[in-house]
CSV table of N, CA and C in Angstrom, one decimal:
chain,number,residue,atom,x,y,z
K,929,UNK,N,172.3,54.8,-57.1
K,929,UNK,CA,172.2,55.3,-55.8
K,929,UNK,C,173.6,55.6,-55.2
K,930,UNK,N,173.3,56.6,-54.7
K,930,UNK,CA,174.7,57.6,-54.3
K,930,UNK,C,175.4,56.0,-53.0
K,931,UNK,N,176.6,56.2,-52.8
K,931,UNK,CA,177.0,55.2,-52.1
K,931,UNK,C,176.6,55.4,-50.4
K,932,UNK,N,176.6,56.4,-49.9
K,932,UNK,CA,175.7,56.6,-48.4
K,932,UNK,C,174.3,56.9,-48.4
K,933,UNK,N,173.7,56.7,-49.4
K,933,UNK,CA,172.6,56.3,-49.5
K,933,UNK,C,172.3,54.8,-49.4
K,934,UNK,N,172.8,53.6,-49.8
K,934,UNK,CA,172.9,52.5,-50.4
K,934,UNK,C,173.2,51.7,-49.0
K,935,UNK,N,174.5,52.5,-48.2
K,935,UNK,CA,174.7,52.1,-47.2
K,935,UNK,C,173.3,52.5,-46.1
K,936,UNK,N,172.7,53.4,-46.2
K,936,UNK,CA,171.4,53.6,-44.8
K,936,UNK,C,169.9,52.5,-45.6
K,937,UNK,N,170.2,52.6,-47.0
K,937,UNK,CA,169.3,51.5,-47.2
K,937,UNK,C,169.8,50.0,-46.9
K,938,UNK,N,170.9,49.4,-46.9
K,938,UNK,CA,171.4,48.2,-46.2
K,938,UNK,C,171.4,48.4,-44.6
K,939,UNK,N,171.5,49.1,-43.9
K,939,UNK,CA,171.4,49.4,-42.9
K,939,UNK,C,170.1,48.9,-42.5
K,940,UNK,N,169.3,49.7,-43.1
K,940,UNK,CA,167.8,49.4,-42.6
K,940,UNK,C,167.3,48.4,-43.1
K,941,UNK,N,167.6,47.4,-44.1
K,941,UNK,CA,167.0,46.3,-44.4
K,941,UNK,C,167.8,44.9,-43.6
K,942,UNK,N,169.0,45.5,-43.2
K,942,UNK,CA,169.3,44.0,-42.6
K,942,UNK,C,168.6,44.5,-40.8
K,943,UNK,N,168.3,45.4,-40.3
K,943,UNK,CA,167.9,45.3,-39.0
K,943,UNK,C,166.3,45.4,-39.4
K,944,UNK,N,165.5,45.6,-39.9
K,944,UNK,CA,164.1,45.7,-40.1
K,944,UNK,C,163.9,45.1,-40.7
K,945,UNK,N,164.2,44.8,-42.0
K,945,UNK,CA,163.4,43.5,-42.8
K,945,UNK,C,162.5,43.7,-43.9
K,946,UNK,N,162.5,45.3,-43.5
K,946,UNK,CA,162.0,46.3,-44.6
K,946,UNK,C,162.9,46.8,-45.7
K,947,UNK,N,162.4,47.5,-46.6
K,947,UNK,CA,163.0,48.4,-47.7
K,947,UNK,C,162.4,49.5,-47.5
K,948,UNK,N,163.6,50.6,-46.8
K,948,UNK,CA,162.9,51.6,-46.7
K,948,UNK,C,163.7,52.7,-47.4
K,949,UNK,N,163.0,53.8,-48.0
K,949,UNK,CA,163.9,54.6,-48.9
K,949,UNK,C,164.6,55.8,-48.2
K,950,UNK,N,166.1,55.8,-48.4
K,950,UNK,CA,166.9,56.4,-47.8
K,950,UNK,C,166.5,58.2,-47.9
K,951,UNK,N,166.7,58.7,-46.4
K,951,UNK,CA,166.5,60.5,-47.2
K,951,UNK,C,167.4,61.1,-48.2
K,952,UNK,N,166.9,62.2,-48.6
K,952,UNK,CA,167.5,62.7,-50.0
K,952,UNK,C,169.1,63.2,-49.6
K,953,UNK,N,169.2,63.8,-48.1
K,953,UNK,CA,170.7,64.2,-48.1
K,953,UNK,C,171.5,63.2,-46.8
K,954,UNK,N,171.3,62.2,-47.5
K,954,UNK,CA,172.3,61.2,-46.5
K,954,UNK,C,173.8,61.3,-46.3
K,955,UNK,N,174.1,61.2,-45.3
K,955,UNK,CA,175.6,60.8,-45.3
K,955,UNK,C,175.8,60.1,-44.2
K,956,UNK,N,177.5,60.2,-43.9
K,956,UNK,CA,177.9,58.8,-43.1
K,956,UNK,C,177.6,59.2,-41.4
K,957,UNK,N,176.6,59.5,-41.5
K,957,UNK,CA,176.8,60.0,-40.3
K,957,UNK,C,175.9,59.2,-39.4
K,958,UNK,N,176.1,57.9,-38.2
K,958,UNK,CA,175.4,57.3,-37.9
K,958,UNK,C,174.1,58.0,-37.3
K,959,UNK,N,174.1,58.8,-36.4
K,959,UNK,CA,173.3,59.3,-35.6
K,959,UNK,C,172.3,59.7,-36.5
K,960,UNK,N,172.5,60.1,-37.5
K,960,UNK,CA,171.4,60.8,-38.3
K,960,UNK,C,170.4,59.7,-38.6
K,961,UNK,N,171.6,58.7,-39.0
K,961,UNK,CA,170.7,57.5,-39.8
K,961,UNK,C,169.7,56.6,-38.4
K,962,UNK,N,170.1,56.8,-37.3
K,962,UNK,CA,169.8,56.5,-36.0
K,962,UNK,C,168.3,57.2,-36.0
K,963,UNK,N,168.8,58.6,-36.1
K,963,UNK,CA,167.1,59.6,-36.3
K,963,UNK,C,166.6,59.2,-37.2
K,964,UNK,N,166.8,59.1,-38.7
K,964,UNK,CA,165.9,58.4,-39.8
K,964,UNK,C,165.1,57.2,-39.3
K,965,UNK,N,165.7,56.4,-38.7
K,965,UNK,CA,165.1,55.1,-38.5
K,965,UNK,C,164.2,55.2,-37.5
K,966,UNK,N,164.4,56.4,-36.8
K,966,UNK,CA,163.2,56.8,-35.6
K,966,UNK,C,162.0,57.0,-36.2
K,967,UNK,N,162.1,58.4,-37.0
K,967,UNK,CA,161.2,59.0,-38.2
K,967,UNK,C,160.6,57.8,-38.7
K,968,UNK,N,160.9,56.4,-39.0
K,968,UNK,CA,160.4,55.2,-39.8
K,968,UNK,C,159.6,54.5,-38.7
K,969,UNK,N,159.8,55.2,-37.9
K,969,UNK,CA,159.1,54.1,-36.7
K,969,UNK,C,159.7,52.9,-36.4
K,970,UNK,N,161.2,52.8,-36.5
K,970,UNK,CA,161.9,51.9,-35.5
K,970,UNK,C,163.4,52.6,-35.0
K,971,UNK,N,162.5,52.8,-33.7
K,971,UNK,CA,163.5,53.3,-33.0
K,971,UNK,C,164.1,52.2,-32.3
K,972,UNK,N,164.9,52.0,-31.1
K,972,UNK,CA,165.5,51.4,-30.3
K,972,UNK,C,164.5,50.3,-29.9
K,973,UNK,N,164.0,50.8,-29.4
K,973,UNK,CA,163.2,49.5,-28.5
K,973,UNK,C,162.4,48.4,-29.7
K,974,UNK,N,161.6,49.4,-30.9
K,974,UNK,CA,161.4,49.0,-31.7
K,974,UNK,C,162.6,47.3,-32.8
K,975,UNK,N,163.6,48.1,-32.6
K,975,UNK,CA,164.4,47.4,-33.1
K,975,UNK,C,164.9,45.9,-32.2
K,976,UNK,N,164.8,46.4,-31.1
K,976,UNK,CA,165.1,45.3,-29.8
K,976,UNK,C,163.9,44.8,-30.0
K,977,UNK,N,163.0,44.8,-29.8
K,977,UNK,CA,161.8,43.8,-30.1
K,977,UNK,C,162.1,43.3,-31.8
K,978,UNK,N,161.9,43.2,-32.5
K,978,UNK,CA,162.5,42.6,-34.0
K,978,UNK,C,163.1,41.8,-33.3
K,979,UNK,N,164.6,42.1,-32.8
K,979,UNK,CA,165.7,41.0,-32.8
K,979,UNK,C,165.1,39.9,-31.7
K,980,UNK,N,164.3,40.4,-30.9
K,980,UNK,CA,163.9,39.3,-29.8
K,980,UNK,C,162.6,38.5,-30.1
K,981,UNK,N,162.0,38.8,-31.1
K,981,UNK,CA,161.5,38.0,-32.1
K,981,UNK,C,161.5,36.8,-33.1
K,982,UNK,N,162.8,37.4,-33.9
K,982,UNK,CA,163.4,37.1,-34.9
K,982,UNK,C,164.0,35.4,-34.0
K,983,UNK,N,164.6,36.0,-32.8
K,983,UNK,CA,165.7,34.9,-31.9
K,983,UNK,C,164.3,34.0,-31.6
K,984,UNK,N,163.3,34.1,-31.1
K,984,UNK,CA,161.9,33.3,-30.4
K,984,UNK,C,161.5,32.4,-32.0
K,985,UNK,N,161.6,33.3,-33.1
K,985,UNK,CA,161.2,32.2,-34.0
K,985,UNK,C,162.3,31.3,-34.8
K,986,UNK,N,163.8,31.7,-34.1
K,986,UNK,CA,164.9,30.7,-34.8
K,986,UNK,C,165.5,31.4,-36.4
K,987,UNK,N,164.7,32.3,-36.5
K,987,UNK,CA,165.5,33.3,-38.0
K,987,UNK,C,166.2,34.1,-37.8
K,988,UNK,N,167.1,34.0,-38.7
K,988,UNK,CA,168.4,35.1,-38.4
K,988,UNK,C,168.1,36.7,-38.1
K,989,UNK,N,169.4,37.1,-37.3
K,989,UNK,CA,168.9,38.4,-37.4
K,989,UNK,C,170.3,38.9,-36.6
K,990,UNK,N,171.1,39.9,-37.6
K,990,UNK,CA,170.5,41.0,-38.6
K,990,UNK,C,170.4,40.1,-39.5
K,991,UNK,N,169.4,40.3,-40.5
K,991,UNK,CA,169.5,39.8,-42.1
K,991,UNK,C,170.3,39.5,-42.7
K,992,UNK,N,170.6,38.9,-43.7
K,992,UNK,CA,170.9,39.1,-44.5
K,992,UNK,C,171.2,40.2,-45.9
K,993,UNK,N,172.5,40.6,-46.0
K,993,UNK,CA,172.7,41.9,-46.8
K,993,UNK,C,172.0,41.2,-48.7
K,994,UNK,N,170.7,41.8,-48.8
K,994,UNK,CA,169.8,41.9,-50.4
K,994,UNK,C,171.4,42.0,-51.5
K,995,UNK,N,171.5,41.2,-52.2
K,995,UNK,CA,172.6,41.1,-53.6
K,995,UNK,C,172.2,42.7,-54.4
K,996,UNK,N,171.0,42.8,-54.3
K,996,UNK,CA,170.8,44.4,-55.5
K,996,UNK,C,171.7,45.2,-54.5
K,997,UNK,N,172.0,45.3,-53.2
K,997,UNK,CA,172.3,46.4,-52.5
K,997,UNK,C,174.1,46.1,-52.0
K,998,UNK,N,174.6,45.1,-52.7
K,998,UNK,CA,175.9,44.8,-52.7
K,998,UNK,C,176.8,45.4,-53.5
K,999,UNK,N,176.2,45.9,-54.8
K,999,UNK,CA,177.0,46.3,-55.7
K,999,UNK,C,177.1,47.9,-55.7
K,1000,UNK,N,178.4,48.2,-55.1
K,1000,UNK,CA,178.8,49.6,-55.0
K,1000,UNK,C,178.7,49.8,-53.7
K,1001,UNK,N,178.3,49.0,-52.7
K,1001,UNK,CA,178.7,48.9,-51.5
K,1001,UNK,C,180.0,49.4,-50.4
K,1002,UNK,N,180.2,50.6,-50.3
K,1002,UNK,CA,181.3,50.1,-49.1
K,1002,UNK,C,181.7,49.6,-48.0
K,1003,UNK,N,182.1,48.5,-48.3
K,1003,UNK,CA,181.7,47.5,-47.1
K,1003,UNK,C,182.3,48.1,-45.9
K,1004,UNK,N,183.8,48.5,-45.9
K,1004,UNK,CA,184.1,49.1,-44.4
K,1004,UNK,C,183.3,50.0,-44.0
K,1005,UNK,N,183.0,51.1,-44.7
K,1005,UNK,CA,182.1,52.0,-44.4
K,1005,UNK,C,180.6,51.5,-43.9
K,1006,UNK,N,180.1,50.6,-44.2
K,1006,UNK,CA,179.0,49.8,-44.1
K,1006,UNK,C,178.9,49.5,-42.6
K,1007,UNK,N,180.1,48.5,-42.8
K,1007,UNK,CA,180.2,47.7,-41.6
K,1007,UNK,C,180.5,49.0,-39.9
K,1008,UNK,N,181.6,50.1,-40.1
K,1008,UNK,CA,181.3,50.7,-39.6
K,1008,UNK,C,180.3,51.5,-39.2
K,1009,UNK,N,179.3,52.1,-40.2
K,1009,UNK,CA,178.2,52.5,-39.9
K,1009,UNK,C,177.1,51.7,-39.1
K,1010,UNK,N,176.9,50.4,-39.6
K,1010,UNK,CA,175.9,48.9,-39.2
K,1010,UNK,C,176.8,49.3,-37.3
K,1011,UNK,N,177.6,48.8,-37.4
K,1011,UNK,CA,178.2,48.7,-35.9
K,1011,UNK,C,178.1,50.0,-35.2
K,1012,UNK,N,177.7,51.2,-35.2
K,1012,UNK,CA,177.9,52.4,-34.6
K,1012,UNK,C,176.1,52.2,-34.3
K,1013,UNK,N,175.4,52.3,-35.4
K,1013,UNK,CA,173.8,52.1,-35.4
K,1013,UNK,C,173.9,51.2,-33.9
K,1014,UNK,N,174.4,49.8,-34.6
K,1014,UNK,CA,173.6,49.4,-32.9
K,1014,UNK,C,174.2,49.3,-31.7
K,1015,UNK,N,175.4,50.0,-31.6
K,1015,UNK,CA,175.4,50.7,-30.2
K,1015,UNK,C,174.8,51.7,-29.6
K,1016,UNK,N,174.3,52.8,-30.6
K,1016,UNK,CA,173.4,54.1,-30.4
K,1016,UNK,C,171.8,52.7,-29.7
K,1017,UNK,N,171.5,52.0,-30.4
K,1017,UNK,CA,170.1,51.5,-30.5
K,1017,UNK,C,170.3,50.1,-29.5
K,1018,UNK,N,171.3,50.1,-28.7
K,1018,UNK,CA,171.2,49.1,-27.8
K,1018,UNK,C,171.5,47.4,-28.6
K,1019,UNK,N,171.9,47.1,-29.8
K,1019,UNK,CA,171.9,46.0,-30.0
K,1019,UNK,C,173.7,45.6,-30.6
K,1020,UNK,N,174.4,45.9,-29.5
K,1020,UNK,CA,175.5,45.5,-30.1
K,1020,UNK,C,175.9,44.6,-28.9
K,1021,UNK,N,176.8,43.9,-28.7
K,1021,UNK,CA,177.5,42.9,-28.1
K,1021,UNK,C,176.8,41.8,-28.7
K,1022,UNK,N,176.9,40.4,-27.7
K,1022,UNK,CA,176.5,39.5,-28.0
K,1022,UNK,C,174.8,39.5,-27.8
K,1023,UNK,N,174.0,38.5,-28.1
K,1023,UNK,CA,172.4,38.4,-28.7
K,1023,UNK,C,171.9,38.2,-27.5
K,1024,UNK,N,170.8,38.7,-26.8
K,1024,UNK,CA,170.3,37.8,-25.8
K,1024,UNK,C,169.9,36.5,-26.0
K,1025,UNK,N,169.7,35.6,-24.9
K,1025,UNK,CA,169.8,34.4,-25.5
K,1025,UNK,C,168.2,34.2,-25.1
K,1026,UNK,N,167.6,33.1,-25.9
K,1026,UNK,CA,166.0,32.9,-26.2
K,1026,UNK,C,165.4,32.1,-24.7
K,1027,UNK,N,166.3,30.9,-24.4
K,1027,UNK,CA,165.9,30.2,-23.0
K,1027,UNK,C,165.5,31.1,-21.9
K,1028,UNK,N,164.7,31.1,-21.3
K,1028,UNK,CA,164.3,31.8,-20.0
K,1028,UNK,C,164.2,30.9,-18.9
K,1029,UNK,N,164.8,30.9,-17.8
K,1029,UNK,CA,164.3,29.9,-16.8
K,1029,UNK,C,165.6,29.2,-16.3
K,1030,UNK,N,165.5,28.4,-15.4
K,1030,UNK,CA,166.5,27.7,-14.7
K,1030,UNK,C,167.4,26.9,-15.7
K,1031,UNK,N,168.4,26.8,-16.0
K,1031,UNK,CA,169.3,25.7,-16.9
K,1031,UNK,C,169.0,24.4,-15.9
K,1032,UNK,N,168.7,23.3,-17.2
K,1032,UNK,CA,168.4,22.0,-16.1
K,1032,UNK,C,169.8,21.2,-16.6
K,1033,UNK,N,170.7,20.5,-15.7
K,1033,UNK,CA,171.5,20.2,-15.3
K,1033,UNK,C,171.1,18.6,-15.4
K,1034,UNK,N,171.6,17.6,-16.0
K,1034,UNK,CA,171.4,16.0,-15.5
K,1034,UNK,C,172.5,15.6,-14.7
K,1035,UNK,N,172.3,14.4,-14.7
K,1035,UNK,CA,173.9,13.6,-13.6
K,1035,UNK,C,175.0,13.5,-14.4
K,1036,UNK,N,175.1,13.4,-15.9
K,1036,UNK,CA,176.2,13.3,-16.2
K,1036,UNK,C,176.8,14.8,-16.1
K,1037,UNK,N,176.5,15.7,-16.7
K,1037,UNK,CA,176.9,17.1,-16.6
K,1037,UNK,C,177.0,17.4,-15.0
K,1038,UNK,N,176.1,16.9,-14.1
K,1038,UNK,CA,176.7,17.3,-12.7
K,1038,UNK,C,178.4,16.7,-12.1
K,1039,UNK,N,177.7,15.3,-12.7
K,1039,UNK,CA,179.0,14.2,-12.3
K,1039,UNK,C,180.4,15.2,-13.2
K,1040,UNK,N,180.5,15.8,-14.3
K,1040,UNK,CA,181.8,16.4,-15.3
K,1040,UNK,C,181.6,17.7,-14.3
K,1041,UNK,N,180.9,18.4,-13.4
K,1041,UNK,CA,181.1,19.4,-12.7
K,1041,UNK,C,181.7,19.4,-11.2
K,1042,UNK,N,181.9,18.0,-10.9
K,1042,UNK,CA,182.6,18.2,-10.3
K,1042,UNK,C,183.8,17.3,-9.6
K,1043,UNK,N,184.1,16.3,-11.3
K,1043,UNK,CA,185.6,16.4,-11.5
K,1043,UNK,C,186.5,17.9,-11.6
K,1044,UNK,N,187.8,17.1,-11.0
K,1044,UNK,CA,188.8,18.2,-11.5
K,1044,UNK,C,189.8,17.6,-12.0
K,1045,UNK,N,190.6,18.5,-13.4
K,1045,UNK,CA,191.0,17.5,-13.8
K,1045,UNK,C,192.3,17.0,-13.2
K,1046,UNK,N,193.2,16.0,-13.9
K,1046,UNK,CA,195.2,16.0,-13.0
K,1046,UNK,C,195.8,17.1,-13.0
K,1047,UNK,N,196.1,18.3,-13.7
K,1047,UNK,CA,196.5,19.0,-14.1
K,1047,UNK,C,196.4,20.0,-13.2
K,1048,UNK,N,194.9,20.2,-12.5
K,1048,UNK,CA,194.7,21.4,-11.5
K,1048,UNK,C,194.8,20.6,-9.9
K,1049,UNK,N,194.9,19.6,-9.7
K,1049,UNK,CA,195.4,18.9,-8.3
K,1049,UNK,C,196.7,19.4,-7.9
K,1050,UNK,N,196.9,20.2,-6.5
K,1050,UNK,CA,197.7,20.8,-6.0
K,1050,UNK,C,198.3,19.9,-4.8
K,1051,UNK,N,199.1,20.2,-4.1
K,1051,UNK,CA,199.9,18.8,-3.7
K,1051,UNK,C,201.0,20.3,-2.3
């Protein structure tokens, strides 16, 4: 497997979870691989629901990179493509977090909220 092939096939198996087979004239070009993944039926939102899933049932996500799809890898190239994907697709920064609802606070955590410590006492 040509090496920007190898790379849109790791692409798509660590965000989907799938093996999906790369098109015939790949290259490095995210956007395209952005459109392929549309054409596969995971587009953006598609893909945001996966990871908001994945976080609800406590399994990782993105995946794990498959060992057969390691060898011949380029990883910078990878890694830059992987990171361009999910800024086009909405899932780059940090993960939404799974809790919904009010943070519940006890007395000790209230009580350490509102010490200050010696350090910041002004005079």
């Amino acid at each position: 497997m040509a090496p920007a092939a190898r790379c849109w096939a790791a692409v798509a198996v660590v965000l989907t979870g799938q093996r999906l087979e790369p098109a015939p004239d790949v290259d490095w070009d995210a956007g395209r691989l952005v459109a392929w993944l549309a054409e596969q039926e995971w587009d953006a939102a598609a893909l945001q629901d996966r990871r908001r899933r994945c976080q609800a049932a406590d399994r990782p996500w993105p995946e794990a990179l498959p060992t057969d799809l390691i060898d011949g890898l380029e990883f910078a190239r990878y890694a830059a493509v992987l990171a361009q994907v999910r800024t086009a697709t909405g899932l780059d920064g940090l993960a939404e977090r799974v809790h919904h609802g009010p943070a519940v606070i006890g007395p000790d955590e209230t009580r350490l909220l509102r010490e200050v410590p010696p350090h910041s006492v002004q005079r």
